[in-house]
CSV table of C-alpha atoms in Angstrom, one decimal:
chain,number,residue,atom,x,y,z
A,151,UNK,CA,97.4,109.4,118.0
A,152,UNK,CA,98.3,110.2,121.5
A,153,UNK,CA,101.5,111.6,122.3
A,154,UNK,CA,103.1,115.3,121.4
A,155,UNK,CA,105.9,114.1,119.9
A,156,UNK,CA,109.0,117.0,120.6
A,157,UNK,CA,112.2,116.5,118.4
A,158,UNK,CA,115.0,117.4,120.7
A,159,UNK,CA,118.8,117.8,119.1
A,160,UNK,CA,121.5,120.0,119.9
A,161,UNK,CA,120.7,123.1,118.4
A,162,UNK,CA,120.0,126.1,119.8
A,163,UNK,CA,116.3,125.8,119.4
A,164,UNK,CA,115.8,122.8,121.4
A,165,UNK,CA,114.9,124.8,125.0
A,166,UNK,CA,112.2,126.2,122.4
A,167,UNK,CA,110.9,123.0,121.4
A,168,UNK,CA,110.8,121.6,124.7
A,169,UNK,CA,109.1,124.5,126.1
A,170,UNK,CA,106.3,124.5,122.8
A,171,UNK,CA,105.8,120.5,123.5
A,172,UNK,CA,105.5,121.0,127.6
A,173,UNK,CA,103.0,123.7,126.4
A,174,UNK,CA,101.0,121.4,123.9
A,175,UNK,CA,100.9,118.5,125.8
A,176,UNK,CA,99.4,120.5,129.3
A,177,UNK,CA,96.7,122.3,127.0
A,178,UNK,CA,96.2,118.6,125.0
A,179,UNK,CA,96.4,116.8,128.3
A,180,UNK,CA,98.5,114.3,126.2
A,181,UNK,CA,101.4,112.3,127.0
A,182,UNK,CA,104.7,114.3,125.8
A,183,UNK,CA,107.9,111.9,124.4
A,184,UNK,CA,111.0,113.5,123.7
A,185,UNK,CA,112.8,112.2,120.9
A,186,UNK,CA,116.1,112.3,119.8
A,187,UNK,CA,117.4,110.9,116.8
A,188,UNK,CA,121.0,109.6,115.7
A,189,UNK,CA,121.8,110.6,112.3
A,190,UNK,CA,122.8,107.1,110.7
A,191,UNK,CA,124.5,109.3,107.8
A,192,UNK,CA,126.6,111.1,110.2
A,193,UNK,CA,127.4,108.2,113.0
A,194,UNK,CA,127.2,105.1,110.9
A,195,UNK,CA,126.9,102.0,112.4
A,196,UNK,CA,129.9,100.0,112.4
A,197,UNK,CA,130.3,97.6,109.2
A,198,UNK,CA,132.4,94.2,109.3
A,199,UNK,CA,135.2,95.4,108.1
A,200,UNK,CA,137.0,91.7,107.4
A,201,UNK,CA,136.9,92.0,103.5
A,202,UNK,CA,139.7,94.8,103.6
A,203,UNK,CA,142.4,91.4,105.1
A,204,UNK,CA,145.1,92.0,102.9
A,205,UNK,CA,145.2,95.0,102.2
A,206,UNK,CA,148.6,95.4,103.8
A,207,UNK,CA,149.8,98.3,105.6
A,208,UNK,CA,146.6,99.9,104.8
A,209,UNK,CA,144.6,97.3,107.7
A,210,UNK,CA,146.0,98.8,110.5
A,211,UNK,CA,144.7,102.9,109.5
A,212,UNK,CA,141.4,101.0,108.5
A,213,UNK,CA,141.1,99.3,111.7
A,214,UNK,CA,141.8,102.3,113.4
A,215,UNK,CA,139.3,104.6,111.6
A,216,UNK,CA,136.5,102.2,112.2
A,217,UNK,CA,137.6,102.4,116.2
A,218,UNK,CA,137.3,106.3,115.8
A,219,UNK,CA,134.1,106.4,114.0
A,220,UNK,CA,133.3,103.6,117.0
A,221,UNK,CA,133.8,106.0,119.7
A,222,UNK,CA,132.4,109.1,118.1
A,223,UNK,CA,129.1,107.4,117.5
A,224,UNK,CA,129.4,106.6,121.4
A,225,UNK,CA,130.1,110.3,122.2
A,226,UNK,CA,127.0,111.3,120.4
A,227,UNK,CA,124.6,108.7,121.7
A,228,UNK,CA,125.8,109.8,125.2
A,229,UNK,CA,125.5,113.2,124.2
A,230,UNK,CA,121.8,112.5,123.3
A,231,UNK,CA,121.0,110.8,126.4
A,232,UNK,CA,122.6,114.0,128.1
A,233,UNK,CA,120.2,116.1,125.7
A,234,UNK,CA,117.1,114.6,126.5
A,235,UNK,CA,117.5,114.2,129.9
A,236,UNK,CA,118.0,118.2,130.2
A,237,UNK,CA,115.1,118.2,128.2
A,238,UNK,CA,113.0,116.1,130.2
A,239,UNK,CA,114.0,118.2,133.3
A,240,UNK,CA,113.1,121.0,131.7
A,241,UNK,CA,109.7,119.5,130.4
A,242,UNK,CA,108.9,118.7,133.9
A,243,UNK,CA,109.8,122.4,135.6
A,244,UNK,CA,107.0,123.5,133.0
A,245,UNK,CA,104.2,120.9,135.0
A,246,UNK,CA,105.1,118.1,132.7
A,247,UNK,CA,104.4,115.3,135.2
A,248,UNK,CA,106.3,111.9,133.1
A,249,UNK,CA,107.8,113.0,130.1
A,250,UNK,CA,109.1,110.0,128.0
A,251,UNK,CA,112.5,109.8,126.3
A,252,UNK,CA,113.6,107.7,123.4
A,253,UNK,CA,116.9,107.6,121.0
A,254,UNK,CA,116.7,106.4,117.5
A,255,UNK,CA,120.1,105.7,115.2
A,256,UNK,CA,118.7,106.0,111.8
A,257,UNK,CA,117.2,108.4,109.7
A,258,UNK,CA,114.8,111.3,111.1
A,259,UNK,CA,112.2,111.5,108.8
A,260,UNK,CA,112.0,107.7,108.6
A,261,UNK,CA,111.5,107.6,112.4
A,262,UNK,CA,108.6,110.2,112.2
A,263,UNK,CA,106.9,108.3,109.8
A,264,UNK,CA,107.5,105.4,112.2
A,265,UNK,CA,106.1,107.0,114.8
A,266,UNK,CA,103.2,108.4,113.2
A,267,UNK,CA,100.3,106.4,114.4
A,268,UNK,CA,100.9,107.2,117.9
A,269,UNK,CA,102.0,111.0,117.3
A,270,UNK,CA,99.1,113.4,118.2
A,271,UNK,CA,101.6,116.6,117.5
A,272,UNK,CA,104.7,117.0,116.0
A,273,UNK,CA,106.7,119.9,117.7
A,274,UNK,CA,109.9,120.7,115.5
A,275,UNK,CA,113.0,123.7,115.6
A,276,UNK,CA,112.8,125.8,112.7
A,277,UNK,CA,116.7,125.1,113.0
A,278,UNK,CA,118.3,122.1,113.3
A,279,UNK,CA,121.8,121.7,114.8
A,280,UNK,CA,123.3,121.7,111.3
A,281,UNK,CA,121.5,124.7,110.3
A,282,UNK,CA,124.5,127.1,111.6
A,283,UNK,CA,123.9,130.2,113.2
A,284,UNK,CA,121.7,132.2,110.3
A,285,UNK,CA,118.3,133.4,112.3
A,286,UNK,CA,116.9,133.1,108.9
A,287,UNK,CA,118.1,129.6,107.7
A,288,UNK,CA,115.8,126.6,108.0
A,289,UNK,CA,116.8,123.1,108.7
A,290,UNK,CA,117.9,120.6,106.0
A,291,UNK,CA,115.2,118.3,106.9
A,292,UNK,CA,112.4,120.4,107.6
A,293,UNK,CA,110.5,120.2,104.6
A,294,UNK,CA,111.4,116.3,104.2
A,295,UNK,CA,109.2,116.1,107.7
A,296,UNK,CA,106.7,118.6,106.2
A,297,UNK,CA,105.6,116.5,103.2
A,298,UNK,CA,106.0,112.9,104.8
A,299,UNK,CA,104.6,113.4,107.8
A,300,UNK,CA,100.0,113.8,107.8
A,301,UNK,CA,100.0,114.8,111.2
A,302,UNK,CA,99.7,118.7,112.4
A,303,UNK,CA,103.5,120.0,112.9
A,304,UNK,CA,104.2,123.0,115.2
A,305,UNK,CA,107.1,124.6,113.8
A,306,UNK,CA,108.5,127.0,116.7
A,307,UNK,CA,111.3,129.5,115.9
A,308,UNK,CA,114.1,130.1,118.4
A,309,UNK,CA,112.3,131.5,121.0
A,310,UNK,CA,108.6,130.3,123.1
A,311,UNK,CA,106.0,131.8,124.4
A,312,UNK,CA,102.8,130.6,125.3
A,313,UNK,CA,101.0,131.9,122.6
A,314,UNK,CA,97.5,134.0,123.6
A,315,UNK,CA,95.8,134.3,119.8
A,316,UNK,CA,96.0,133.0,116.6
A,317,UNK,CA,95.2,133.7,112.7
A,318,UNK,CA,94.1,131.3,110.8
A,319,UNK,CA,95.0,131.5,106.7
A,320,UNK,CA,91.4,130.7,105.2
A,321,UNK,CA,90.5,129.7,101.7
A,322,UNK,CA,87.7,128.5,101.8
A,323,UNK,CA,89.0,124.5,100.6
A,324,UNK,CA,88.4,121.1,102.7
A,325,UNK,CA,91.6,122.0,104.1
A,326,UNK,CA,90.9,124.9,105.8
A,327,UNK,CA,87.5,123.7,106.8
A,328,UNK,CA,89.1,121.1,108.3
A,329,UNK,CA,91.3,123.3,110.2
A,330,UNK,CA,88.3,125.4,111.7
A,331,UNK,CA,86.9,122.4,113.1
A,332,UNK,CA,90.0,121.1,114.5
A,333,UNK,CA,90.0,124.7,116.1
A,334,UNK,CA,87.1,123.8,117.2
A,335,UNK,CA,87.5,120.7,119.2
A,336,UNK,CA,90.8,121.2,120.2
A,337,UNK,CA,91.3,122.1,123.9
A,338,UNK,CA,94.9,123.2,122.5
A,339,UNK,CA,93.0,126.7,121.5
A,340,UNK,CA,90.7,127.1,124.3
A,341,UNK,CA,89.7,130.6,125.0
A,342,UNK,CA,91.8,132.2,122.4
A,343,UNK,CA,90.9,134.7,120.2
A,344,UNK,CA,90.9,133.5,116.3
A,345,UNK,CA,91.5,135.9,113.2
A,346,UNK,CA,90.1,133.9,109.7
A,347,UNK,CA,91.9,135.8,107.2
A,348,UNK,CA,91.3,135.0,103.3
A,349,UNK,CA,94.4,136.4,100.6
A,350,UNK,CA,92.7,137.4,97.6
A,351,UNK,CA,89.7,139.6,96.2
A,352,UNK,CA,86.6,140.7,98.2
A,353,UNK,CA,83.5,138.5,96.7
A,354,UNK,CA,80.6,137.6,97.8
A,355,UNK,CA,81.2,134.0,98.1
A,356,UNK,CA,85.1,135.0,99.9
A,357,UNK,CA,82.4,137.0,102.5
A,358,UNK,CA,80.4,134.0,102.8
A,359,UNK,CA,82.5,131.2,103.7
A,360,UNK,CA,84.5,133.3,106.4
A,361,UNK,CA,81.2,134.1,108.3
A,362,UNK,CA,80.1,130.3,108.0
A,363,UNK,CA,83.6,129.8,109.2
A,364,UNK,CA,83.4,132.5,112.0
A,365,UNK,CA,79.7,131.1,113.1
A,366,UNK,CA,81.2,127.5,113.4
A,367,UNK,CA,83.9,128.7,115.8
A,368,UNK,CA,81.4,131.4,117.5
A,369,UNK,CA,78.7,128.6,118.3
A,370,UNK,CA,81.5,127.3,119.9
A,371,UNK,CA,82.2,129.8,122.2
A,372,UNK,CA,85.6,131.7,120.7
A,373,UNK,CA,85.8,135.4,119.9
A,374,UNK,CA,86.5,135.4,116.0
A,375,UNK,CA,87.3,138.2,113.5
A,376,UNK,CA,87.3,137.4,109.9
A,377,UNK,CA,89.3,139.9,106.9
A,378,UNK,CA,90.0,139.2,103.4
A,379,UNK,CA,92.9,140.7,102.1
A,380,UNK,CA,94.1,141.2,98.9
A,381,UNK,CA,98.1,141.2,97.9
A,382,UNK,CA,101.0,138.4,98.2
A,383,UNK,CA,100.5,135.3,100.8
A,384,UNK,CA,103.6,135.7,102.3
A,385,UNK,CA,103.7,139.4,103.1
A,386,UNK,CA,99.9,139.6,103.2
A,387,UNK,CA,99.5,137.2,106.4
A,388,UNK,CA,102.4,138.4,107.9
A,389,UNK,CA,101.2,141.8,107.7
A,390,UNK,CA,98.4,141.2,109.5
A,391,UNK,CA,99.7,139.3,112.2
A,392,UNK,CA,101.7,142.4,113.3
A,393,UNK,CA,99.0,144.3,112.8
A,394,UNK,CA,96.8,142.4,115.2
A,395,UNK,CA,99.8,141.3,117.2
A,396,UNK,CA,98.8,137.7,116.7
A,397,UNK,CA,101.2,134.9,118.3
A,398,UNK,CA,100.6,131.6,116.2
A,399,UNK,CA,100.0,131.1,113.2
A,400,UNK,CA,97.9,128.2,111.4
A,401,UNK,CA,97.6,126.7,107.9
A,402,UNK,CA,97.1,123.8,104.9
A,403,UNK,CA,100.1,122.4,104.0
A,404,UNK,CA,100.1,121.8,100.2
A,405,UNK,CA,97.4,122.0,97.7
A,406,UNK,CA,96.1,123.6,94.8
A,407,UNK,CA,94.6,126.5,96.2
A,408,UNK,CA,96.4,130.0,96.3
A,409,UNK,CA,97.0,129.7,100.0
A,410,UNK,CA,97.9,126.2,99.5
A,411,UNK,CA,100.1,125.9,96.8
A,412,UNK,CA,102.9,128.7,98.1
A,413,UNK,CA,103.6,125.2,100.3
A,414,UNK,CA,105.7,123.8,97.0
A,415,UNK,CA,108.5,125.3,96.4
A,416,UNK,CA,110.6,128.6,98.0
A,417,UNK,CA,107.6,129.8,99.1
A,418,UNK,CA,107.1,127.0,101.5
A,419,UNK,CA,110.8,127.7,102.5
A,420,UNK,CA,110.3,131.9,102.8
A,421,UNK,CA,107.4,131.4,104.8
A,422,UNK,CA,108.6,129.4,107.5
A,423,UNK,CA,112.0,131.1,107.5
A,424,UNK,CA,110.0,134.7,108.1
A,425,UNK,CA,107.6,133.7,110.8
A,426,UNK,CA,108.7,134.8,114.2
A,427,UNK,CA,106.0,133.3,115.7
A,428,UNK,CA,105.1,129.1,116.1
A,429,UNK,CA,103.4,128.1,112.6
A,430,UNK,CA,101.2,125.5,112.7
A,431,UNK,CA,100.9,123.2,109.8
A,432,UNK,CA,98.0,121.2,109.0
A,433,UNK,CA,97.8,118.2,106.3
């Protein structure tokens, strides 16, 4: 688990991707590889198309549909090459010293899962290029990526900036325990302040695991505030990242827990569609 791993496609969000993965891998000091894939579905591979001999004067339109879907596939592996190599340039302006490229034809989440084992970070568009022009819409294949893939995925919306604090959602579960150490060891949140915020009623034991939670991240030398918050998930957490101004965003992905579980389902699909801020998903 090495690399940030930046999915790079023609959509309008891909200068925000590359920028988010130039920004992860100089904070991780990990190798970046910028990846684009060929959708097999959309640019098929070209079949043998010998059984349709006899087929009269339908041969000659086959023949020449299958030397048009030919050179479209070539136009979009060209124009992927061209994409990544803008990208690349563009990872490098940002002090990425050797970005890596590589082009897949196949299936995307297919190729994630592929690629898992070497993929420190996954940085991916809230849009992809088939997502049309809605602000709000989220790409087909996001939540495909979301549930295959048990690797933290940085979701970034159209626009990047390096971001300067973060929240935490905090339930108290191995999940988000998990996540306060990896804030903890991870150079990607160095000197940032952190915001533990639990969604749901004000106990005793709710009190308690935040300020174990906030000592954990204290001993370690960040500036932590914990909240608990009663209400909705969605509108809850978002209200107090624009209360606090907080840039990124970080949580479980599925579960059984409150915060958990709004990952099955529309909630999942609300609360990444909503964010304008990177979210930060952790399995």
């Amino acid at each position: 688990m090495t690399h940030v791993l930046a999915c790079i496609d023609g959509s309008a969000q891909a200068a925000a991707v590359c920028d988010c993965a130039a920004w992860a891998s100089r904070r991780l000091g990990a190798p970046l590889t910028l990846l684009h894939v060929l959708d097999q579905q959309q640019y098929p591979v070209s079949g043998d198309l010998s059984g349709i001999i006899g087929l009269g004067s339908r041969e000659f339109l086959l023949q020449e549909l299958a030397t048009l879907d030919e050179r479209r596939a070539k136009l979009a592996l060209e124009e992927g090459r061209m994409l990544l190599d803008s990208a690349r340039q563009r990872a490098i302006m940002a002090g990425v010293a050797q970005p890596e490229c590589r082009q897949r034809h196949g299936d995307l989440v297919e190729t994630l899962h592929e690629l898992q084992d070497e993929t420190r970070l996954l940085v991916i568009g809230r849009q992809g290029e088939d997502s049309g022009d809605a602000i709000q819409h989220i790409g087909s294949q996001l939540e495909s990526v979301i549930r295959a893939l048990h690797r933290p995925i940085l979701v970034t919306p159209g626009r990047f900036a390096a971001p300067q604090s973060l929240m935490l959602a905090f339930d108290g579960s191995a999940t988000s325990r998990k996540g306060v150490e990896l804030l903890t060891g991870s150079p990607l949140f160095r000197d940032m302040p952190i915001h533990l915020v639990m969604v749901g009623s004000e106990t005793g034991d709710a009190q308690a695991q935040l300020e174990a939670a906030r000592d954990r991240l204290s001993a370690s030398g960040f500036e932590v505030h914990i909240a608990v918050r009663n209400g909705d998930v969605e509108p809850t957490l978002h209200g107090y990242q624009a209360e606090h101004g907080i840039d990124l965003l970080v949580m479980g992905a599925y579960g059984h827990s409150r915060i958990r579980q709004f990952f099955v389902g529309s909630t999942t699909t609300s609360m990444i569609r909503t964010t304008s801020t990177p979210l930060l998903l952790l399995r």
